[in-house]
Coordinates of C-alpha atoms in Angstrom, one line a residue:
X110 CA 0.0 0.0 0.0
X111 CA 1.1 3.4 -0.8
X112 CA 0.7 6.4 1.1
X113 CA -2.0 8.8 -0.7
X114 CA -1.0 11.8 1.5
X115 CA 1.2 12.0 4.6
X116 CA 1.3 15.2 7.2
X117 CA 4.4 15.5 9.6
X118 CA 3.7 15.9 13.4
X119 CA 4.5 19.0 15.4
X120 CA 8.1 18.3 16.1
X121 CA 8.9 16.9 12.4
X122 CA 9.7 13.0 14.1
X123 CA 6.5 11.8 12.4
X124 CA 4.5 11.4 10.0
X125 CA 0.8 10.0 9.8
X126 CA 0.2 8.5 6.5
X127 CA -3.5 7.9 4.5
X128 CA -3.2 4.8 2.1
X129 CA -5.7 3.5 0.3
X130 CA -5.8 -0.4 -1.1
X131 CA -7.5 -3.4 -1.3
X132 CA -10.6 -1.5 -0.5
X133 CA -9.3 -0.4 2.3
X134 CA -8.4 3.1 3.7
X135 CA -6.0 3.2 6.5
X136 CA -3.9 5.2 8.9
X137 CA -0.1 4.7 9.8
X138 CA 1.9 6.3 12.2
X139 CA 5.6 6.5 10.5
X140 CA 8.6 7.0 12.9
X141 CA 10.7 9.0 10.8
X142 CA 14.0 7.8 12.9
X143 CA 13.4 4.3 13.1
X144 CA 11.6 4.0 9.5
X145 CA 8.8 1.9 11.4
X146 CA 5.3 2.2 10.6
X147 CA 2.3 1.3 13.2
X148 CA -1.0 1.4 11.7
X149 CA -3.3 3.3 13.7
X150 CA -6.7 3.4 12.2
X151 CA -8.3 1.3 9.4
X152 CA -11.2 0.5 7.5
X153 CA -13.1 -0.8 5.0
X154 CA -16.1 1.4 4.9
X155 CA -14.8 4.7 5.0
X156 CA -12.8 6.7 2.8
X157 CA -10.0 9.4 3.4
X158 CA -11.5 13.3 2.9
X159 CA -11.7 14.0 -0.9
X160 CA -11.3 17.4 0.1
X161 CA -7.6 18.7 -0.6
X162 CA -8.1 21.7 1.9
X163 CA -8.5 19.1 5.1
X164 CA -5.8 17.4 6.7
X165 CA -4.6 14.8 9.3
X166 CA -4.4 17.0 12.3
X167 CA -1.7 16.1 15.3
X168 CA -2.7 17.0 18.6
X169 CA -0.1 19.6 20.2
X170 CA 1.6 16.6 22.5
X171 CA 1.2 14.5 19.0
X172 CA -0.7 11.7 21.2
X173 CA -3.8 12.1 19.1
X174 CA -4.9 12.9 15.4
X175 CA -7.9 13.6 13.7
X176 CA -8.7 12.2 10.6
X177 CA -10.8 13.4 8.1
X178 CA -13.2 10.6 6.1
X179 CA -15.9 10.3 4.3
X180 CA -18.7 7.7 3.8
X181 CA -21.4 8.0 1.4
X182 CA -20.2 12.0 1.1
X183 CA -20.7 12.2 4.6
X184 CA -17.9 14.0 6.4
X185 CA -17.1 11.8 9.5
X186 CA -14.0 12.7 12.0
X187 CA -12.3 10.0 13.3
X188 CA -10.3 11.1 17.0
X189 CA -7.1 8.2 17.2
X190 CA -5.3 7.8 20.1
X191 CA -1.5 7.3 18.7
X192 CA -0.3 4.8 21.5
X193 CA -3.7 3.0 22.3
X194 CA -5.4 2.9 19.0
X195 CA -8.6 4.1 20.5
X196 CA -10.5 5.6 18.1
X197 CA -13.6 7.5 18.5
X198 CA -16.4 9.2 15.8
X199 CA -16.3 12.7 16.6
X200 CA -20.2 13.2 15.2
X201 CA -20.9 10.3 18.5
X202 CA -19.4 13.0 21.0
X203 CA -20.2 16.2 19.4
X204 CA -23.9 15.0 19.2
X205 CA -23.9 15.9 15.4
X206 CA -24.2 15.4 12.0
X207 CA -23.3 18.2 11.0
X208 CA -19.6 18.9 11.0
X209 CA -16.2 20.4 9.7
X210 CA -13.3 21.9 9.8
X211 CA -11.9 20.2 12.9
X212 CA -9.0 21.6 14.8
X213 CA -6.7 21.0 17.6
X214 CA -6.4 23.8 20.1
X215 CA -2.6 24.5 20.4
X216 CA -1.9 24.2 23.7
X217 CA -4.7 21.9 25.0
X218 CA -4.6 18.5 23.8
X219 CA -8.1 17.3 25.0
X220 CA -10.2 20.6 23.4
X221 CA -10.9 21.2 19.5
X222 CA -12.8 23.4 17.8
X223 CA -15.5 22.8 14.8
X224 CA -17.9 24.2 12.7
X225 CA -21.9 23.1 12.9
X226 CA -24.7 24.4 10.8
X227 CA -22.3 27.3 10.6
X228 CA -21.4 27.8 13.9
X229 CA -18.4 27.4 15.6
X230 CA -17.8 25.5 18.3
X231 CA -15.2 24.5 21.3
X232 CA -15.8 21.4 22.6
X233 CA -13.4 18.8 25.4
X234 CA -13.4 15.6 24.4
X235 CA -13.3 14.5 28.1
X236 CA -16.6 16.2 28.9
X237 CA -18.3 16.6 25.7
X238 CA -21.3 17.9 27.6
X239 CA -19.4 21.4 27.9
X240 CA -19.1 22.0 24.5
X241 CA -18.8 26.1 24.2
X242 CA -20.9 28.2 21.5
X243 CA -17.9 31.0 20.2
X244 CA -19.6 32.5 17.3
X245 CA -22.8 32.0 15.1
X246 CA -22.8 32.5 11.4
X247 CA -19.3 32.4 10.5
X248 CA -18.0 31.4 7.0
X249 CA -14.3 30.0 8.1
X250 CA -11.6 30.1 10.9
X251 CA -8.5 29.3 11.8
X252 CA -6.3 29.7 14.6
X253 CA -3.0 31.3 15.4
X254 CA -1.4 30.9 18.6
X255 CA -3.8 31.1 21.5
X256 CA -6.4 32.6 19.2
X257 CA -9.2 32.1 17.0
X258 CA -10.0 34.3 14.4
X259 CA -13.5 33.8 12.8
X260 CA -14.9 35.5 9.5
X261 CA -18.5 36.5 10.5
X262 CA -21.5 36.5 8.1
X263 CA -23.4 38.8 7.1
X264 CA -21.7 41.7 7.9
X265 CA -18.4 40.5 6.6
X266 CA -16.1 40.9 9.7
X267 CA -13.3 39.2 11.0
X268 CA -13.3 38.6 15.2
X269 CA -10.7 37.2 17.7
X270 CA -11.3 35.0 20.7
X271 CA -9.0 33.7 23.3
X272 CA -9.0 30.3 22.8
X273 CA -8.4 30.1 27.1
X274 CA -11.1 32.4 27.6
X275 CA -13.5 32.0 24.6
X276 CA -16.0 34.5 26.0
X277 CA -13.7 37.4 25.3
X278 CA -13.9 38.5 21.8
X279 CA -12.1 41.3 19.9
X280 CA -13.4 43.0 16.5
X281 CA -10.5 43.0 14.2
X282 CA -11.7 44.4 10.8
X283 CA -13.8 47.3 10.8
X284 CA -15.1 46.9 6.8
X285 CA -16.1 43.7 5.2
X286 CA -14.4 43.1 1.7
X287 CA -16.5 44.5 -1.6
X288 CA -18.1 41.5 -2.6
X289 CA -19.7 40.0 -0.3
X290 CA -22.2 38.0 -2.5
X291 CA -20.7 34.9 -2.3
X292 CA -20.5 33.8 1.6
X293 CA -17.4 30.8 1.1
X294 CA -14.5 32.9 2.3
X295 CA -11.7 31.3 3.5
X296 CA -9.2 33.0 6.7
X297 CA -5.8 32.0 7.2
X298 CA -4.1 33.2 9.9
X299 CA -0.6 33.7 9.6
X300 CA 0.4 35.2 12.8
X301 CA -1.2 37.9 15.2
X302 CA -0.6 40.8 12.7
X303 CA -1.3 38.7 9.4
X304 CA -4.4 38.0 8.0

């Protein structure tokens, strides 16, 4: 089996690699010193995202990675546990079927964020029942740093929260961009100046 796409961990000793074959999509955890491969994750019902902008995400301590699939063009997140193998669907814990754009917080290794029904959301995968409402009617996010910076809809502005202290929120743009007909922006945040 070949690797279809591979994404290095945080500190560049690893890389999690998506192979397909044999009708069967799987996950490998590659130790780039040793050359050893440990499969994590496999399965012969769902397939890896189709979508190029979505990747294998490590979890800051690289103990956990989500990975992106998709089953009947469903989107389904899978939450691996490197060491254990102990995999959980994301949609089973969030309480949803709605879902994308699933991040690691950087400095927390138990909290991500998503987006439902357009809404983004913080949520602890140890106690999933807290899960924290940051904004409504946003188009895309992304975080920098301890932050999360969220392009709101309609009105076309960009927002900050701290991603300790979600509540607190920070306006960032003060105009929305001309055209504003077409609501799939995108945000990449490069650092804390560059949007």
């Amino acid at each position: 089996q070949d690797a279809k796409r591979f994404f290095i961990s945080p500190k560049n000793d690893k890389a999690a690699l998506a192979k397909n074959g044999n009708q069967n999509f799987s996950v490998a955890i590659l130790d780039l010193k040793s050359n050893l491969e440990d499969e994590v994750f496999s399965s012969s019902q769902y397939n890896f995202t189709s979508d190029e902008k979505e990747n294998i995400e490590w979890s800051p301590k690289e103990d956990r990675i989500i990975i992106p699939a998709e089953l009947q063009n469903q989107k389904h997140y899978f939450v691996v546990e490197t060491e254990s193998k102990k995999t959980i669907d994301l949609k089973d814990v969030a309480q949803t079927n709605d879902l994308k754009n699933v991040r690691w917080d950087p400095d927390n290794k138990n909290i991500l964020y998503y987006i439902s029904l357009n809404n983004l959301y913080q949520l602890d995968i140890t106690d999933p029942l807290n899960k924290i409402l940051i904004a409504e009617n946003i188009a895309s996010y992304d975080i920098s740093s301890s932050h999360i910076y969220y392009f709101r809809l309609p009105e076309g502005l960009i927002y900050r929260a701290s991603s300790a202290n979600p509540g607190s929120i920070d306006q960032i743009t003060t105009s929305p961009p001309e055209d504003m007909s077409n609501p799939n922006y995108h945000i990449i945040a490069y650092d804390e100046k560059r949007i």
